[in-house]
Amino acid sequence: MAQQRFGADGWVAIERHDHVAELIMDRPKAMNAVSTAMADSLAQACDELAADRSVRAVVLTSTHERAFCVGADLKERNSLTDAELMRQRPRTRAAYTGVLELPVPTIAAVHGFALGGGYELALACDLIVADGTATVGLPEVSVGVIPGGGGTQLLPRRVGAARAAELVFTARRVPAPEAAELGLVDQLVEDGRDRAEALELAARIARNSPLGLRAAKRAMRLGHGLDLRTGLDLEDGAWRSVAFSGDRTEGVAAFNEKREPQWPGE
């Protein structure tokens, strides 16, 4: 299946599986460490996916056998001056924000190391499928910084403030079984099956209304942390955006006619 490559080095690719897009990290020599160029490529790929109305779900994967992503490229960071690091910061943020703000459901397929910025890329997704080889964690304080790809905000939302504090402050690495127990990943699968299971889950998701999926994700993401009344008002707005759509008409008709819907996506 043809791939669309991003960046001069081609370290990020998109492969389409019908209405599911696979966002592939492919920087094997560095275990997908996020350099400036890698960050730019991720941001560009996310812009492409966000603009593609045919995409109903995205799966973030890695081609490296032993790593999802090991986080920031510390070799590159060590070579940067303070001024260069400040100029790099918006570019790295754009990569994490690009994944986080994708308008369709997203799934991270994790095996091996997902550490620091690597785990933050997984946290930016709606769901995390991991196999038994996965090791996750946010070890940034052990090298004198903090999680800066969304970890301090996304991890507490996933596992609660106290659990997140313990994980961030100790900088410890968490093996797959404990990660599943603590809710750091959502689904634990057989070794080597993370990508296949994530793509299968994405395909099930993609059978549903494209408008409904986008509206449901928007309501859940924007509503998190709001008071209940405000959240319900936000949900009502999302409902109104799809209630009079072609997708709703087709969905109801298909249900009554006992057939698979042919979503117009409008």
PDB file of N, CA and C in Angstrom, residues 127-229:
ATOM      1  N   LEU A 127      -7.008   6.682  22.775  1.00  0.00           N
ATOM      2  CA  LEU A 127      -6.879   5.334  23.324  1.00  0.00           C
ATOM      3  C   LEU A 127      -5.461   4.835  23.108  1.00  0.00           C
ATOM      4  N   ILE A 128      -4.993   3.987  24.019  1.00  0.00           N
ATOM      5  CA  ILE A 128      -3.652   3.403  23.900  1.00  0.00           C
ATOM      6  C   ILE A 128      -3.776   1.875  23.967  1.00  0.00           C
ATOM      7  N   VAL A 129      -3.359   1.216  22.888  1.00  0.00           N
ATOM      8  CA  VAL A 129      -3.274  -0.244  22.840  1.00  0.00           C
ATOM      9  C   VAL A 129      -1.798  -0.600  22.964  1.00  0.00           C
ATOM     10  N   ALA A 130      -1.455  -1.459  23.915  1.00  0.00           N
ATOM     11  CA  ALA A 130      -0.055  -1.810  24.149  1.00  0.00           C
ATOM     12  C   ALA A 130       0.109  -3.320  24.222  1.00  0.00           C
ATOM     13  N   ASP A 131       1.271  -3.784  23.783  1.00  0.00           N
ATOM     14  CA  ASP A 131       1.559  -5.209  23.951  1.00  0.00           C
ATOM     15  C   ASP A 131       2.422  -5.415  25.191  1.00  0.00           C
ATOM     16  N   GLY A 132       2.743  -6.664  25.473  1.00  0.00           N
ATOM     17  CA  GLY A 132       3.424  -6.989  26.717  1.00  0.00           C
ATOM     18  C   GLY A 132       4.852  -6.500  26.818  1.00  0.00           C
ATOM     19  N   THR A 133       5.430  -6.046  25.709  1.00  0.00           N
ATOM     20  CA  THR A 133       6.808  -5.544  25.752  1.00  0.00           C
ATOM     21  C   THR A 133       6.861  -4.065  26.119  1.00  0.00           C
ATOM     22  N   ALA A 134       5.732  -3.408  26.204  1.00  0.00           N
ATOM     23  CA  ALA A 134       5.709  -1.960  26.394  1.00  0.00           C
ATOM     24  C   ALA A 134       6.249  -1.544  27.761  1.00  0.00           C
ATOM     25  N   THR A 135       7.006  -0.465  27.763  1.00  0.00           N
ATOM     26  CA  THR A 135       7.443   0.205  28.983  1.00  0.00           C
ATOM     27  C   THR A 135       7.161   1.682  28.798  1.00  0.00           C
ATOM     28  N   VAL A 136       6.370   2.252  29.707  1.00  0.00           N
ATOM     29  CA  VAL A 136       5.975   3.650  29.553  1.00  0.00           C
ATOM     30  C   VAL A 136       6.443   4.467  30.754  1.00  0.00           C
ATOM     31  N   GLY A 137       6.530   5.769  30.572  1.00  0.00           N
ATOM     32  CA  GLY A 137       6.915   6.618  31.691  1.00  0.00           C
ATOM     33  C   GLY A 137       7.274   8.016  31.243  1.00  0.00           C
ATOM     34  N   LEU A 138       7.318   8.907  32.224  1.00  0.00           N
ATOM     35  CA  LEU A 138       7.691  10.300  32.001  1.00  0.00           C
ATOM     36  C   LEU A 138       8.903  10.604  32.886  1.00  0.00           C
ATOM     37  N   PRO A 139      10.113  10.319  32.395  1.00  0.00           N
ATOM     38  CA  PRO A 139      11.315  10.439  33.226  1.00  0.00           C
ATOM     39  C   PRO A 139      12.005  11.807  33.143  1.00  0.00           C
ATOM     40  N   GLU A 140      11.313  12.827  32.676  1.00  0.00           N
ATOM     41  CA  GLU A 140      11.975  14.103  32.380  1.00  0.00           C
ATOM     42  C   GLU A 140      12.676  14.748  33.578  1.00  0.00           C
ATOM     43  N   VAL A 141      12.091  14.631  34.784  1.00  0.00           N
ATOM     44  CA  VAL A 141      12.743  15.291  35.926  1.00  0.00           C
ATOM     45  C   VAL A 141      14.104  14.680  36.239  1.00  0.00           C
ATOM     46  N   SER A 142      14.362  13.473  35.750  1.00  0.00           N
ATOM     47  CA  SER A 142      15.659  12.838  35.989  1.00  0.00           C
ATOM     48  C   SER A 142      16.757  13.443  35.122  1.00  0.00           C
ATOM     49  N   VAL A 143      16.378  14.243  34.118  1.00  0.00           N
ATOM     50  CA  VAL A 143      17.379  14.925  33.294  1.00  0.00           C
ATOM     51  C   VAL A 143      17.218  16.444  33.379  1.00  0.00           C
ATOM     52  N   GLY A 144      16.524  16.902  34.431  1.00  0.00           N
ATOM     53  CA  GLY A 144      16.495  18.321  34.711  1.00  0.00           C
ATOM     54  C   GLY A 144      15.450  19.151  34.025  1.00  0.00           C
ATOM     55  N   VAL A 145      14.440  18.499  33.418  1.00  0.00           N
ATOM     56  CA  VAL A 145      13.341  19.250  32.813  1.00  0.00           C
ATOM     57  C   VAL A 145      12.021  18.676  33.332  1.00  0.00           C
ATOM     58  N   ILE A 146      10.931  19.026  32.711  1.00  0.00           N
ATOM     59  CA  ILE A 146       9.634  18.449  33.056  1.00  0.00           C
ATOM     60  C   ILE A 146       8.986  17.923  31.782  1.00  0.00           C
ATOM     61  N   PRO A 147       7.975  17.073  31.905  1.00  0.00           N
ATOM     62  CA  PRO A 147       7.246  16.675  30.702  1.00  0.00           C
ATOM     63  C   PRO A 147       6.701  17.923  30.008  1.00  0.00           C
ATOM     64  N   GLY A 148       7.101  18.121  28.765  1.00  0.00           N
ATOM     65  CA  GLY A 148       6.724  19.344  28.067  1.00  0.00           C
ATOM     66  C   GLY A 148       5.931  19.116  26.805  1.00  0.00           C
ATOM     67  N   GLY A 149       5.484  17.877  26.588  1.00  0.00           N
ATOM     68  CA  GLY A 149       4.664  17.563  25.425  1.00  0.00           C
ATOM     69  C   GLY A 149       3.228  17.276  25.811  1.00  0.00           C
ATOM     70  N   GLY A 150       2.816  17.819  26.964  1.00  0.00           N
ATOM     71  CA  GLY A 150       1.444  17.620  27.421  1.00  0.00           C
ATOM     72  C   GLY A 150       1.321  16.685  28.609  1.00  0.00           C
ATOM     73  N   GLY A 151       2.427  16.089  29.041  1.00  0.00           N
ATOM     74  CA  GLY A 151       2.359  15.066  30.084  1.00  0.00           C
ATOM     75  C   GLY A 151       1.812  15.536  31.408  1.00  0.00           C
ATOM     76  N   THR A 152       2.184  16.747  31.847  1.00  0.00           N
ATOM     77  CA  THR A 152       1.707  17.220  33.151  1.00  0.00           C
ATOM     78  C   THR A 152       0.214  17.502  33.140  1.00  0.00           C
ATOM     79  N   GLN A 153      -0.375  17.660  31.966  1.00  0.00           N
ATOM     80  CA  GLN A 153      -1.798  17.937  31.861  1.00  0.00           C
ATOM     81  C   GLN A 153      -2.609  16.695  31.474  1.00  0.00           C
ATOM     82  N   LEU A 154      -2.054  15.885  30.585  1.00  0.00           N
ATOM     83  CA  LEU A 154      -2.798  14.728  30.088  1.00  0.00           C
ATOM     84  C   LEU A 154      -2.773  13.551  31.050  1.00  0.00           C
ATOM     85  N   LEU A 155      -1.631  13.322  31.713  1.00  0.00           N
ATOM     86  CA  LEU A 155      -1.564  12.175  32.619  1.00  0.00           C
ATOM     87  C   LEU A 155      -2.511  12.318  33.808  1.00  0.00           C
ATOM     88  N   PRO A 156      -2.598  13.484  34.494  1.00  0.00           N
ATOM     89  CA  PRO A 156      -3.587  13.605  35.572  1.00  0.00           C
ATOM     90  C   PRO A 156      -5.019  13.395  35.090  1.00  0.00           C
ATOM     91  N   ARG A 157      -5.316  13.808  33.881  1.00  0.00           N
ATOM     92  CA  ARG A 157      -6.660  13.602  33.348  1.00  0.00           C
ATOM     93  C   ARG A 157      -6.949  12.126  33.109  1.00  0.00           C
ATOM     94  N   ARG A 158      -5.897  11.356  32.880  1.00  0.00           N
ATOM     95  CA  ARG A 158      -6.059   9.926  32.610  1.00  0.00           C
ATOM     96  C   ARG A 158      -6.104   9.111  33.900  1.00  0.00           C
ATOM     97  N   VAL A 159      -5.220   9.396  34.868  1.00  0.00           N
ATOM     98  CA  VAL A 159      -5.098   8.521  36.034  1.00  0.00           C
ATOM     99  C   VAL A 159      -5.310   9.236  37.366  1.00  0.00           C
ATOM    100  N   GLY A 160      -5.611  10.533  37.340  1.00  0.00           N
ATOM    101  CA  GLY A 160      -5.804  11.271  38.580  1.00  0.00           C
ATOM    102  C   GLY A 160      -4.540  11.988  39.015  1.00  0.00           C
ATOM    103  N   ALA A 161      -4.724  13.032  39.826  1.00  0.00           N
ATOM    104  CA  ALA A 161      -3.608  13.907  40.193  1.00  0.00           C
ATOM    105  C   ALA A 161      -2.545  13.197  41.020  1.00  0.00           C
ATOM    106  N   ALA A 162      -2.953  12.427  42.029  1.00  0.00           N
ATOM    107  CA  ALA A 162      -1.971  11.799  42.910  1.00  0.00           C
ATOM    108  C   ALA A 162      -1.160  10.735  42.189  1.00  0.00           C
ATOM    109  N   ARG A 163      -1.809   9.907  41.399  1.00  0.00           N
ATOM    110  CA  ARG A 163      -1.088   8.879  40.653  1.00  0.00           C
ATOM    111  C   ARG A 163      -0.125   9.518  39.662  1.00  0.00           C
ATOM    112  N   ALA A 164      -0.574  10.556  38.977  1.00  0.00           N
ATOM    113  CA  ALA A 164       0.294  11.241  38.024  1.00  0.00           C
ATOM    114  C   ALA A 164       1.485  11.869  38.736  1.00  0.00           C
ATOM    115  N   ALA A 165       1.249  12.454  39.903  1.00  0.00           N
ATOM    116  CA  ALA A 165       2.343  13.070  40.660  1.00  0.00           C
ATOM    117  C   ALA A 165       3.407  12.042  41.014  1.00  0.00           C
ATOM    118  N   GLU A 166       2.983  10.882  41.466  1.00  0.00           N
ATOM    119  CA  GLU A 166       3.950   9.838  41.830  1.00  0.00           C
ATOM    120  C   GLU A 166       4.782   9.424  40.622  1.00  0.00           C
ATOM    121  N   LEU A 167       4.142   9.279  39.476  1.00  0.00           N
ATOM    122  CA  LEU A 167       4.849   8.836  38.282  1.00  0.00           C
ATOM    123  C   LEU A 167       5.797   9.900  37.743  1.00  0.00           C
ATOM    124  N   VAL A 168       5.361  11.153  37.756  1.00  0.00           N
ATOM    125  CA  VAL A 168       6.213  12.229  37.252  1.00  0.00           C
ATOM    126  C   VAL A 168       7.361  12.503  38.210  1.00  0.00           C
ATOM    127  N   PHE A 169       7.080  12.551  39.524  1.00  0.00           N
ATOM    128  CA  PHE A 169       8.110  12.910  40.501  1.00  0.00           C
ATOM    129  C   PHE A 169       9.173  11.824  40.666  1.00  0.00           C
ATOM    130  N   THR A 170       8.785  10.556  40.530  1.00  0.00           N
ATOM    131  CA  THR A 170       9.764   9.476  40.662  1.00  0.00           C
ATOM    132  C   THR A 170      10.492   9.190  39.350  1.00  0.00           C
ATOM    133  N   ALA A 171       9.914   9.634  38.234  1.00  0.00           N
ATOM    134  CA  ALA A 171      10.494   9.412  36.899  1.00  0.00           C
ATOM    135  C   ALA A 171      10.611   7.930  36.563  1.00  0.00           C
ATOM    136  N   ARG A 172       9.804   7.104  37.204  1.00  0.00           N
ATOM    137  CA  ARG A 172       9.993   5.664  37.026  1.00  0.00           C
ATOM    138  C   ARG A 172       9.365   5.150  35.732  1.00  0.00           C
ATOM    139  N   ARG A 173       9.931   4.079  35.244  1.00  0.00           N
ATOM    140  CA  ARG A 173       9.429   3.399  34.053  1.00  0.00           C
ATOM    141  C   ARG A 173       8.466   2.296  34.476  1.00  0.00           C
ATOM    142  N   VAL A 174       7.362   2.192  33.794  1.00  0.00           N
ATOM    143  CA  VAL A 174       6.302   1.267  34.196  1.00  0.00           C
ATOM    144  C   VAL A 174       6.142   0.176  33.140  1.00  0.00           C
ATOM    145  N   PRO A 175       6.308  -1.102  33.519  1.00  0.00           N
ATOM    146  CA  PRO A 175       6.134  -2.197  32.559  1.00  0.00           C
ATOM    147  C   PRO A 175       4.668  -2.391  32.193  1.00  0.00           C
ATOM    148  N   ALA A 176       4.449  -3.067  31.087  1.00  0.00           N
ATOM    149  CA  ALA A 176       3.111  -3.186  30.511  1.00  0.00           C
ATOM    150  C   ALA A 176       2.033  -3.681  31.478  1.00  0.00           C
ATOM    151  N   PRO A 177       2.258  -4.769  32.241  1.00  0.00           N
ATOM    152  CA  PRO A 177       1.175  -5.243  33.116  1.00  0.00           C
ATOM    153  C   PRO A 177       0.739  -4.195  34.139  1.00  0.00           C
ATOM    154  N   GLU A 178       1.716  -3.512  34.760  1.00  0.00           N
ATOM    155  CA  GLU A 178       1.359  -2.474  35.726  1.00  0.00           C
ATOM    156  C   GLU A 178       0.737  -1.277  35.028  1.00  0.00           C
ATOM    157  N   ALA A 179       1.228  -0.962  33.839  1.00  0.00           N
ATOM    158  CA  ALA A 179       0.665   0.157  33.086  1.00  0.00           C
ATOM    159  C   ALA A 179      -0.813  -0.067  32.804  1.00  0.00           C
ATOM    160  N   ALA A 180      -1.174  -1.289  32.464  1.00  0.00           N
ATOM    161  CA  ALA A 180      -2.581  -1.600  32.219  1.00  0.00           C
ATOM    162  C   ALA A 180      -3.383  -1.518  33.515  1.00  0.00           C
ATOM    163  N   GLU A 181      -2.804  -2.005  34.592  1.00  0.00           N
ATOM    164  CA  GLU A 181      -3.490  -1.978  35.889  1.00  0.00           C
ATOM    165  C   GLU A 181      -3.749  -0.545  36.347  1.00  0.00           C
ATOM    166  N   LEU A 182      -2.792   0.354  36.108  1.00  0.00           N
ATOM    167  CA  LEU A 182      -2.920   1.740  36.562  1.00  0.00           C
ATOM    168  C   LEU A 182      -3.713   2.612  35.595  1.00  0.00           C
ATOM    169  N   GLY A 183      -4.031   2.090  34.427  1.00  0.00           N
ATOM    170  CA  GLY A 183      -4.753   2.887  33.444  1.00  0.00           C
ATOM    171  C   GLY A 183      -3.866   3.740  32.567  1.00  0.00           C
ATOM    172  N   LEU A 184      -2.558   3.461  32.593  1.00  0.00           N
ATOM    173  CA  LEU A 184      -1.635   4.194  31.733  1.00  0.00           C
ATOM    174  C   LEU A 184      -1.784   3.788  30.276  1.00  0.00           C
ATOM    175  N   VAL A 185      -2.282   2.596  30.051  1.00  0.00           N
ATOM    176  CA  VAL A 185      -2.694   2.140  28.722  1.00  0.00           C
ATOM    177  C   VAL A 185      -4.091   1.558  28.869  1.00  0.00           C
ATOM    178  N   ASP A 186      -4.799   1.453  27.766  1.00  0.00           N
ATOM    179  CA  ASP A 186      -6.205   1.047  27.838  1.00  0.00           C
ATOM    180  C   ASP A 186      -6.440  -0.419  27.521  1.00  0.00           C
ATOM    181  N   GLN A 187      -5.627  -0.975  26.664  1.00  0.00           N
ATOM    182  CA  GLN A 187      -5.830  -2.358  26.247  1.00  0.00           C
ATOM    183  C   GLN A 187      -4.480  -3.038  26.136  1.00  0.00           C
ATOM    184  N   LEU A 188      -4.320  -4.164  26.810  1.00  0.00           N
ATOM    185  CA  LEU A 188      -3.076  -4.929  26.768  1.00  0.00           C
ATOM    186  C   LEU A 188      -3.300  -6.153  25.884  1.00  0.00           C
ATOM    187  N   VAL A 189      -2.448  -6.316  24.870  1.00  0.00           N
ATOM    188  CA  VAL A 189      -2.625  -7.387  23.889  1.00  0.00           C
ATOM    189  C   VAL A 189      -1.372  -8.246  23.834  1.00  0.00           C
ATOM    190  N   GLU A 190      -1.447  -9.325  23.089  1.00  0.00           N
ATOM    191  CA  GLU A 190      -0.312 -10.232  22.959  1.00  0.00           C
ATOM    192  C   GLU A 190       0.877  -9.516  22.328  1.00  0.00           C
ATOM    193  N   ASP A 191       2.067  -9.971  22.694  1.00  0.00           N
ATOM    194  CA  ASP A 191       3.288  -9.381  22.142  1.00  0.00           C
ATOM    195  C   ASP A 191       3.239  -9.375  20.614  1.00  0.00           C
ATOM    196  N   GLY A 192       3.579  -8.255  20.037  1.00  0.00           N
ATOM    197  CA  GLY A 192       3.604  -8.122  18.587  1.00  0.00           C
ATOM    198  C   GLY A 192       2.266  -7.853  17.941  1.00  0.00           C
ATOM    199  N   ARG A 193       1.214  -7.727  18.758  1.00  0.00           N
ATOM    200  CA  ARG A 193      -0.134  -7.544  18.206  1.00  0.00           C
ATOM    201  C   ARG A 193      -0.663  -6.122  18.381  1.00  0.00           C
ATOM    202  N   ASP A 194       0.143  -5.203  18.891  1.00  0.00           N
ATOM    203  CA  ASP A 194      -0.367  -3.861  19.173  1.00  0.00           C
ATOM    204  C   ASP A 194      -0.865  -3.156  17.915  1.00  0.00           C
ATOM    205  N   ARG A 195      -0.091  -3.198  16.839  1.00  0.00           N
ATOM    206  CA  ARG A 195      -0.499  -2.518  15.610  1.00  0.00           C
ATOM    207  C   ARG A 195      -1.752  -3.157  15.025  1.00  0.00           C
ATOM    208  N   ALA A 196      -1.763  -4.483  14.907  1.00  0.00           N
ATOM    209  CA  ALA A 196      -2.915  -5.165  14.307  1.00  0.00           C
ATOM    210  C   ALA A 196      -4.188  -4.920  15.113  1.00  0.00           C
ATOM    211  N   GLU A 197      -4.085  -5.011  16.435  1.00  0.00           N
ATOM    212  CA  GLU A 197      -5.269  -4.810  17.277  1.00  0.00           C
ATOM    213  C   GLU A 197      -5.739  -3.364  17.224  1.00  0.00           C
ATOM    214  N   ALA A 198      -4.800  -2.412  17.177  1.00  0.00           N
ATOM    215  CA  ALA A 198      -5.177  -1.005  17.099  1.00  0.00           C
ATOM    216  C   ALA A 198      -5.855  -0.694  15.770  1.00  0.00           C
ATOM    217  N   LEU A 199      -5.337  -1.258  14.684  1.00  0.00           N
ATOM    218  CA  LEU A 199      -5.960  -1.040  13.374  1.00  0.00           C
ATOM    219  C   LEU A 199      -7.345  -1.674  13.311  1.00  0.00           C
ATOM    220  N   GLU A 200      -7.485  -2.836  13.937  1.00  0.00           N
ATOM    221  CA  GLU A 200      -8.805  -3.485  13.966  1.00  0.00           C
ATOM    222  C   GLU A 200      -9.797  -2.649  14.757  1.00  0.00           C
ATOM    223  N   LEU A 201      -9.371  -2.118  15.903  1.00  0.00           N
ATOM    224  CA  LEU A 201     -10.228  -1.254  16.703  1.00  0.00           C
ATOM    225  C   LEU A 201     -10.600   0.002  15.916  1.00  0.00           C
ATOM    226  N   ALA A 202      -9.629   0.583  15.225  1.00  0.00           N
ATOM    227  CA  ALA A 202      -9.892   1.779  14.429  1.00  0.00           C
ATOM    228  C   ALA A 202     -10.885   1.485  13.311  1.00  0.00           C
ATOM    229  N   ALA A 203     -10.784   0.298  12.709  1.00  0.00           N
ATOM    230  CA  ALA A 203     -11.718  -0.069  11.646  1.00  0.00           C
ATOM    231  C   ALA A 203     -13.141  -0.182  12.183  1.00  0.00           C
ATOM    232  N   ARG A 204     -13.285  -0.723  13.392  1.00  0.00           N
ATOM    233  CA  ARG A 204     -14.622  -0.800  13.998  1.00  0.00           C
ATOM    234  C   ARG A 204     -15.172   0.605  14.247  1.00  0.00           C
ATOM    235  N   ILE A 205     -14.309   1.486  14.728  1.00  0.00           N
ATOM    236  CA  ILE A 205     -14.723   2.870  14.967  1.00  0.00           C
ATOM    237  C   ILE A 205     -15.140   3.533  13.657  1.00  0.00           C
ATOM    238  N   ALA A 206     -14.355   3.293  12.601  1.00  0.00           N
ATOM    239  CA  ALA A 206     -14.567   3.970  11.327  1.00  0.00           C
ATOM    240  C   ALA A 206     -15.829   3.525  10.606  1.00  0.00           C
ATOM    241  N   ARG A 207     -16.468   2.476  11.076  1.00  0.00           N
ATOM    242  CA  ARG A 207     -17.741   2.069  10.470  1.00  0.00           C
ATOM    243  C   ARG A 207     -18.879   3.005  10.875  1.00  0.00           C
ATOM    244  N   ASN A 208     -18.647   3.844  11.847  1.00  0.00           N
ATOM    245  CA  ASN A 208     -19.683   4.736  12.351  1.00  0.00           C
ATOM    246  C   ASN A 208     -19.678   6.079  11.615  1.00  0.00           C
ATOM    247  N   SER A 209     -20.672   6.883  11.919  1.00  0.00           N
ATOM    248  CA  SER A 209     -20.858   8.158  11.244  1.00  0.00           C
ATOM    249  C   SER A 209     -19.632   9.060  11.381  1.00  0.00           C
ATOM    250  N   PRO A 210     -19.068   9.534  10.261  1.00  0.00           N
ATOM    251  CA  PRO A 210     -17.917  10.447  10.372  1.00  0.00           C
ATOM    252  C   PRO A 210     -18.266  11.740  11.088  1.00  0.00           C
ATOM    253  N   LEU A 211     -19.467  12.258  10.854  1.00  0.00           N
ATOM    254  CA  LEU A 211     -19.876  13.476  11.566  1.00  0.00           C
ATOM    255  C   LEU A 211     -20.087  13.185  13.041  1.00  0.00           C
ATOM    256  N   GLY A 212     -20.688  12.062  13.343  1.00  0.00           N
ATOM    257  CA  GLY A 212     -20.929  11.695  14.732  1.00  0.00           C
ATOM    258  C   GLY A 212     -19.635  11.501  15.504  1.00  0.00           C
ATOM    259  N   LEU A 213     -18.648  10.849  14.878  1.00  0.00           N
ATOM    260  CA  LEU A 213     -17.366  10.622  15.540  1.00  0.00           C
ATOM    261  C   LEU A 213     -16.676  11.940  15.869  1.00  0.00           C
ATOM    262  N   ARG A 214     -16.647  12.849  14.913  1.00  0.00           N
ATOM    263  CA  ARG A 214     -15.984  14.136  15.135  1.00  0.00           C
ATOM    264  C   ARG A 214     -16.704  14.945  16.213  1.00  0.00           C
ATOM    265  N   ALA A 215     -18.032  14.941  16.173  1.00  0.00           N
ATOM    266  CA  ALA A 215     -18.791  15.709  17.158  1.00  0.00           C
ATOM    267  C   ALA A 215     -18.648  15.116  18.557  1.00  0.00           C
ATOM    268  N   ALA A 216     -18.652  13.788  18.656  1.00  0.00           N
ATOM    269  CA  ALA A 216     -18.502  13.135  19.959  1.00  0.00           C
ATOM    270  C   ALA A 216     -17.118  13.417  20.544  1.00  0.00           C
ATOM    271  N   LYS A 217     -16.079  13.349  19.707  1.00  0.00           N
ATOM    272  CA  LYS A 217     -14.735  13.634  20.207  1.00  0.00           C
ATOM    273  C   LYS A 217     -14.635  15.082  20.657  1.00  0.00           C
ATOM    274  N   ARG A 218     -15.194  15.993  19.862  1.00  0.00           N
ATOM    275  CA  ARG A 218     -15.143  17.415  20.222  1.00  0.00           C
ATOM    276  C   ARG A 218     -15.826  17.668  21.554  1.00  0.00           C
ATOM    277  N   ALA A 219     -16.992  17.061  21.761  1.00  0.00           N
ATOM    278  CA  ALA A 219     -17.725  17.265  23.007  1.00  0.00           C
ATOM    279  C   ALA A 219     -16.961  16.707  24.207  1.00  0.00           C
ATOM    280  N   MET A 220     -16.366  15.535  24.061  1.00  0.00           N
ATOM    281  CA  MET A 220     -15.632  14.932  25.176  1.00  0.00           C
ATOM    282  C   MET A 220     -14.359  15.699  25.488  1.00  0.00           C
ATOM    283  N   ARG A 221     -13.614  16.082  24.448  1.00  0.00           N
ATOM    284  CA  ARG A 221     -12.355  16.782  24.674  1.00  0.00           C
ATOM    285  C   ARG A 221     -12.577  18.170  25.270  1.00  0.00           C
ATOM    286  N   LEU A 222     -13.508  18.928  24.693  1.00  0.00           N
ATOM    287  CA  LEU A 222     -13.733  20.300  25.165  1.00  0.00           C
ATOM    288  C   LEU A 222     -14.488  20.328  26.485  1.00  0.00           C
ATOM    289  N   GLY A 223     -15.273  19.291  26.748  1.00  0.00           N
ATOM    290  CA  GLY A 223     -16.072  19.277  27.962  1.00  0.00           C
ATOM    291  C   GLY A 223     -15.326  18.834  29.200  1.00  0.00           C
ATOM    292  N   HIS A 224     -14.172  18.214  29.014  1.00  0.00           N
ATOM    293  CA  HIS A 224     -13.430  17.707  30.175  1.00  0.00           C
ATOM    294  C   HIS A 224     -13.000  18.861  31.067  1.00  0.00           C
ATOM    295  N   GLY A 225     -13.365  18.773  32.337  1.00  0.00           N
ATOM    296  CA  GLY A 225     -12.971  19.801  33.297  1.00  0.00           C
ATOM    297  C   GLY A 225     -13.984  20.910  33.476  1.00  0.00           C
ATOM    298  N   LEU A 226     -14.968  20.963  32.595  1.00  0.00           N
ATOM    299  CA  LEU A 226     -16.008  21.977  32.753  1.00  0.00           C
ATOM    300  C   LEU A 226     -16.991  21.552  33.839  1.00  0.00           C
ATOM    301  N   ASP A 227     -17.715  22.521  34.415  1.00  0.00           N
ATOM    302  CA  ASP A 227     -18.788  22.139  35.319  1.00  0.00           C
ATOM    303  C   ASP A 227     -19.877  21.444  34.514  1.00  0.00           C
ATOM    304  N   LEU A 228     -20.701  20.652  35.200  1.00  0.00           N
ATOM    305  CA  LEU A 228     -21.654  19.780  34.519  1.00  0.00           C
ATOM    306  C   LEU A 228     -22.599  20.561  33.615  1.00  0.00           C
ATOM    307  N   ARG A 229     -23.157  21.658  34.104  1.00  0.00           N
ATOM    308  CA  ARG A 229     -24.125  22.409  33.298  1.00  0.00           C
ATOM    309  C   ARG A 229     -23.478  22.940  32.014  1.00  0.00           C
TER     310      ARG A 229
END
